[in-house]
Tab-separated table of C-alpha atoms in Angstrom:
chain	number	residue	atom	x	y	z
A	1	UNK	CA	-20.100	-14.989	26.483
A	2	UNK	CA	-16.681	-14.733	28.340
A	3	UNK	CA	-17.637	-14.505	32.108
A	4	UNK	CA	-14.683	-14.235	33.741
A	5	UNK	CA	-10.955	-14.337	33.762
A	6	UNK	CA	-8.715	-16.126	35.298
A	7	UNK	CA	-4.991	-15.891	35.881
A	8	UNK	CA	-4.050	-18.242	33.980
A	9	UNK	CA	-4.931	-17.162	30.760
A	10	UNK	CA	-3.459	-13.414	31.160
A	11	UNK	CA	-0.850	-13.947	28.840
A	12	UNK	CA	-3.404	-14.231	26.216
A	13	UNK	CA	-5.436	-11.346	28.034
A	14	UNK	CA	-2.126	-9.133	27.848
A	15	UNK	CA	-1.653	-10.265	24.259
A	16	UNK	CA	-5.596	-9.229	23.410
A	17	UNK	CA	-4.782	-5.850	25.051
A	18	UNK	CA	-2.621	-4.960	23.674
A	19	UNK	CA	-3.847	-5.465	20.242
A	20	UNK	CA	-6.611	-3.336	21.209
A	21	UNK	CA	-5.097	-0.328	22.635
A	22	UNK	CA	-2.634	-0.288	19.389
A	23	UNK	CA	-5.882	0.281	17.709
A	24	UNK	CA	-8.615	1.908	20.059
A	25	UNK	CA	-6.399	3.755	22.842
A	26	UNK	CA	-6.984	3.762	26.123
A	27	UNK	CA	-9.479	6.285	25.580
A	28	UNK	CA	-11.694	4.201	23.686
A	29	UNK	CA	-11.299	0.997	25.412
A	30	UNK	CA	-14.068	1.189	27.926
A	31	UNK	CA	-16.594	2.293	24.605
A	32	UNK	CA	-15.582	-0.859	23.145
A	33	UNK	CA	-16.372	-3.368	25.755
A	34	UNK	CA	-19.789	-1.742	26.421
A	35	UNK	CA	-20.286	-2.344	22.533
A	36	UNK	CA	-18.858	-6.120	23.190
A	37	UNK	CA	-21.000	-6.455	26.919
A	38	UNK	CA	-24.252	-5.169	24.268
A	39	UNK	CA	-24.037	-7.916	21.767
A	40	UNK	CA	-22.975	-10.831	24.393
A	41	UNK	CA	-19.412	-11.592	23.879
A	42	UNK	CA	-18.246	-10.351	27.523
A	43	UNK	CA	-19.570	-9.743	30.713
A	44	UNK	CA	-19.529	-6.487	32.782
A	45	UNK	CA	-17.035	-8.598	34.909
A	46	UNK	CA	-14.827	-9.850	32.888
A	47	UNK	CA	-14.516	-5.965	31.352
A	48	UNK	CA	-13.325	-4.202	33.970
A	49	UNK	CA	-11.007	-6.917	35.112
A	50	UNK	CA	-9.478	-6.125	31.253
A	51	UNK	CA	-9.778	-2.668	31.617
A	52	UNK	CA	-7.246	-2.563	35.306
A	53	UNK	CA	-5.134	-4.929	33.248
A	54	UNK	CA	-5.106	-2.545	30.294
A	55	UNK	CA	-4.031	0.424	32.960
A	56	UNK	CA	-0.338	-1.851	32.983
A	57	UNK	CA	0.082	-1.854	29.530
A	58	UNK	CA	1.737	1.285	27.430
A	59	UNK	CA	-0.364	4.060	26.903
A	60	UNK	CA	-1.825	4.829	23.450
A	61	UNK	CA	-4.404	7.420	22.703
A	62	UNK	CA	-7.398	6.033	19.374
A	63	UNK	CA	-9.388	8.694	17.270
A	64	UNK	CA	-12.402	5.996	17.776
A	65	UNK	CA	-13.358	2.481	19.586
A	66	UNK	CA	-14.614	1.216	16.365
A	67	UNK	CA	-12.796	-1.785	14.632
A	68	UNK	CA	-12.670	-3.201	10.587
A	69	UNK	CA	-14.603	-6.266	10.165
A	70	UNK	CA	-11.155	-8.663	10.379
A	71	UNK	CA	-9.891	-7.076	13.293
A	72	UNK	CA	-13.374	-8.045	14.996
A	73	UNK	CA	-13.239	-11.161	13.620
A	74	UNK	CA	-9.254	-11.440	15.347
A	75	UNK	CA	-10.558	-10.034	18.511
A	76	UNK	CA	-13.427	-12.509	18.568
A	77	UNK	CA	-10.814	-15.276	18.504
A	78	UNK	CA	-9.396	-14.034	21.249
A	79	UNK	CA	-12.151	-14.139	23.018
A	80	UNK	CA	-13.188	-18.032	21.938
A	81	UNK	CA	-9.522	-18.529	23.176
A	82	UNK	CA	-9.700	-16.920	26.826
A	83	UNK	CA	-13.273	-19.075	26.922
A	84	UNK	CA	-11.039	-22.334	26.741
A	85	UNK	CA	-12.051	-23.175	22.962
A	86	UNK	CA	-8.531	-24.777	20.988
A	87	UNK	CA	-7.459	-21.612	19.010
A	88	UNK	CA	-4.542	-22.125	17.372
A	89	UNK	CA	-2.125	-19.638	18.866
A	90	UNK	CA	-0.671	-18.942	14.756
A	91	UNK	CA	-3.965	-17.444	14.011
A	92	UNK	CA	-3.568	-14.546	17.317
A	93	UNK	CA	0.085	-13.826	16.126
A	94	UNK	CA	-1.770	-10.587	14.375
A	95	UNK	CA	0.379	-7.211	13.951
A	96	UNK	CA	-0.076	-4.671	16.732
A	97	UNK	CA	0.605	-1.678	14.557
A	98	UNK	CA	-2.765	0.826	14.462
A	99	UNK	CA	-4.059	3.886	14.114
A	100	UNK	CA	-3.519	4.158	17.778
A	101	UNK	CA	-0.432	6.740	18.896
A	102	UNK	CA	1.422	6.336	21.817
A	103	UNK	CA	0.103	8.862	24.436
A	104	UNK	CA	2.485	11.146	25.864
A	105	UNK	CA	1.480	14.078	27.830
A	106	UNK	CA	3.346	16.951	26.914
A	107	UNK	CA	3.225	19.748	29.648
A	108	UNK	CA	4.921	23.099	30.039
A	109	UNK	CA	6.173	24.291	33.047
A	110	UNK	CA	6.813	27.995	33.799
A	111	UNK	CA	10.326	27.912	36.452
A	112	UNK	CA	10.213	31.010	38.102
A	113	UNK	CA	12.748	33.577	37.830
A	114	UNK	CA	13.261	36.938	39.546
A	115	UNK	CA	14.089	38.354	36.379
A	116	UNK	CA	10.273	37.890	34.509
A	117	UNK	CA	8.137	40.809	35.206
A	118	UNK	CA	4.766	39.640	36.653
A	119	UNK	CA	3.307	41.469	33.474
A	120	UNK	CA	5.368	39.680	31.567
A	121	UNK	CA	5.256	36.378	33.552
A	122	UNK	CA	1.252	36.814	32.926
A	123	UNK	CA	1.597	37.295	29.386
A	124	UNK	CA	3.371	34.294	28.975
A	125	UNK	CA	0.569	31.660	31.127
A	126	UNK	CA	-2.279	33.360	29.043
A	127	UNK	CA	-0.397	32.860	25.453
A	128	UNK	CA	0.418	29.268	27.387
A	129	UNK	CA	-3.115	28.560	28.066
A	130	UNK	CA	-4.056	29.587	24.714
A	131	UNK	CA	-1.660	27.469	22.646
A	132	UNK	CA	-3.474	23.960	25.129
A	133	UNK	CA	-6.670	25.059	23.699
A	134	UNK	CA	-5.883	25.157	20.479
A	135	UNK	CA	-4.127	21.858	20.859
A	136	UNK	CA	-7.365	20.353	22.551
A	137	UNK	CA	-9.344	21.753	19.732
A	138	UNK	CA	-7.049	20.534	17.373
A	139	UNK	CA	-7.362	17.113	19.040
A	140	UNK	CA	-10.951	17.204	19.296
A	141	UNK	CA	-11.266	18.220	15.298
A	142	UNK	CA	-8.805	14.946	14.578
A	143	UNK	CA	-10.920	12.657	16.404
A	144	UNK	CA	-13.884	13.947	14.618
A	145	UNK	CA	-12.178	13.337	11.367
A	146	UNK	CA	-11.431	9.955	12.116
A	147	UNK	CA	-14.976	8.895	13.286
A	148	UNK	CA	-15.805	11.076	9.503
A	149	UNK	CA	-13.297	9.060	7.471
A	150	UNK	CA	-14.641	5.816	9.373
A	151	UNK	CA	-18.266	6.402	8.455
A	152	UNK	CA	-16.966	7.282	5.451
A	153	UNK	CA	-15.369	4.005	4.191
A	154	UNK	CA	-18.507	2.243	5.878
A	155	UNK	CA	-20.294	4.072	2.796
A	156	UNK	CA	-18.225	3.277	0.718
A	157	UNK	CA	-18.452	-0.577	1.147
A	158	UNK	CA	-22.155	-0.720	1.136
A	159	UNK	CA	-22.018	1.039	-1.900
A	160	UNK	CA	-19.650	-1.297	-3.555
A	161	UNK	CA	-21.416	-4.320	-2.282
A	162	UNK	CA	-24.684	-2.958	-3.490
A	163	UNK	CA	-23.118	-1.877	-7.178
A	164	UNK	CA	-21.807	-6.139	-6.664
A	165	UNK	CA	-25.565	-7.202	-5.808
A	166	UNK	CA	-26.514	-4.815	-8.948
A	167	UNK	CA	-24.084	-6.062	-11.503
A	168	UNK	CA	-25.252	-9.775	-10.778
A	169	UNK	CA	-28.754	-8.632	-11.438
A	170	UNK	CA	-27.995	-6.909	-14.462
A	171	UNK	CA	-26.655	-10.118	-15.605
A	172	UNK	CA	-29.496	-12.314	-14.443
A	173	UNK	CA	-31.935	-10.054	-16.636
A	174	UNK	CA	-29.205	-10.353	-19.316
A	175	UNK	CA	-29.467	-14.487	-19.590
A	176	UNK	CA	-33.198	-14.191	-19.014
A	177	UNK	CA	-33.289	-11.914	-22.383
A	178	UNK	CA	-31.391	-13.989	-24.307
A	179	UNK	CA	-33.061	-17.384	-23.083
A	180	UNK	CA	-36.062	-15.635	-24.205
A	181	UNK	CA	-34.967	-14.614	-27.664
A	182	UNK	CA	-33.639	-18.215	-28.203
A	183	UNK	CA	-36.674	-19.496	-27.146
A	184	UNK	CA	-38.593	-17.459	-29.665
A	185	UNK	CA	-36.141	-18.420	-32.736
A	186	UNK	CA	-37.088	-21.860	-31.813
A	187	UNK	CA	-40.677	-21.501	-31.772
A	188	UNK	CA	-40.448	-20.058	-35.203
A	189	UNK	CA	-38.445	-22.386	-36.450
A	190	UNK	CA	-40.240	-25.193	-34.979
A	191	UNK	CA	-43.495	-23.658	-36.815
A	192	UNK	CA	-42.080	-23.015	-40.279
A	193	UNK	CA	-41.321	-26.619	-39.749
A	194	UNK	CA	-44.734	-27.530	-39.350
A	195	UNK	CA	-46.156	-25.585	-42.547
A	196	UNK	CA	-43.469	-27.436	-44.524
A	197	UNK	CA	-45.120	-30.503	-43.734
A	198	UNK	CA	-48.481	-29.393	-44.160
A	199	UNK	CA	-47.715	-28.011	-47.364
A	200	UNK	CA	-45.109	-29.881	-49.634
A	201	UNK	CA	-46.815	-29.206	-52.860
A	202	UNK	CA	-46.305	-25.836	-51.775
A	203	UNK	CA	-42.721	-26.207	-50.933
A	204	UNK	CA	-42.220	-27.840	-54.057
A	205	UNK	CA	-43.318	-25.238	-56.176
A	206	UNK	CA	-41.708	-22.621	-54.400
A	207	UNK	CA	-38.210	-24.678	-54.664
């Protein structure tokens, strides 16, 4: 378990970040060290010290805190390195690009005129207010999709590993068969062998 940081390592801590956030978001991040404080790879400690690091970096904005099985396996070198284990620095230099976007808030300021009627000026903050639902909505729906198309392509590798697991079986039962039917041919020839020999005269006449 990583139990604490130091300051010497947060190069490597900056580097791990960032990885992360490129992938997860900011959003996320805190979801995904509970998940790693849960299975023993950090302590509570050493996660928020991450997370007011993380605060620094560039914002980004995930659909989900979950990660593919080789970026887990990347982020768990990181965290064998930041332990003080001799990780070759080659194997971190991993691409930063993720699903991830850059978050940018986007927000839309009324500047007051003396020409808008307050009618008019009210209009415009409800059809205002209206459009950041939808977008939140919209948001919300994405995010949703994302954790969908995640569980999704979970399926969809159990299945295949499972129609892997069924194939080899298939062919175990296959070479089974046959070492069965050859075994049969060869206890029928093996006994036609034997009545030869018990009966030449017979085989004689019969020749």
């Amino acid at each position: 378990m990583l139990e604490k940081l130091t300051d010497t390592t947060i190069e490597t801590q900056r580097k791990w970040l960032k990885f992360l956030l490129a992938r997860v978001g900011h959003n996320n991040l805190p979801k995904l060290f509970n998940y790693y404080q849960s299975i023993g790879w950090i302590s509570g400690s050493a996660a928020e010290k991450l997370l007011d690091t993380a605060s620094l970096e560039k914002r980004y904005k995930g659909a989900s805190w979950t990660l593919s099985a080789e970026e887990q396996r990347i982020s768990r070198l990181f965290i064998e390195k930041l332990k003080g284990e001799d990780i070759k620095d080659s194997l971190l230099n991993v691409p930063f690009s993720g699903k991830a976007r850059p978050d940018v808030e986007k927000k839309i300021q009324i500047k007051p005129s003396e020409h808008i009627h307050p009618a008019e000026k009210k209009k415009m903050e409800i059809s205002i207010h209206r459009r950041e639902v939808t977008i939140n909505n919209l948001e919300q729906e994405l995010e949703e999709k994302y954790a969908e198309i995640g569980g999704l392509k979970e399926r969809i590798r159990e299945l295949e590993k499972a129609l892997l697991e069924n194939q080899k079986e298939m062919m175990r039962k296959k070479i089974f068969m046959d070492i069965m039917d050859q075994n049969i041919k060869l206890k029928k020839a093996v006994r036609r062998g034997k009545n030869k020999n018990k009966n030449p005269e017979r085989s004689k006449e019969l020749v």
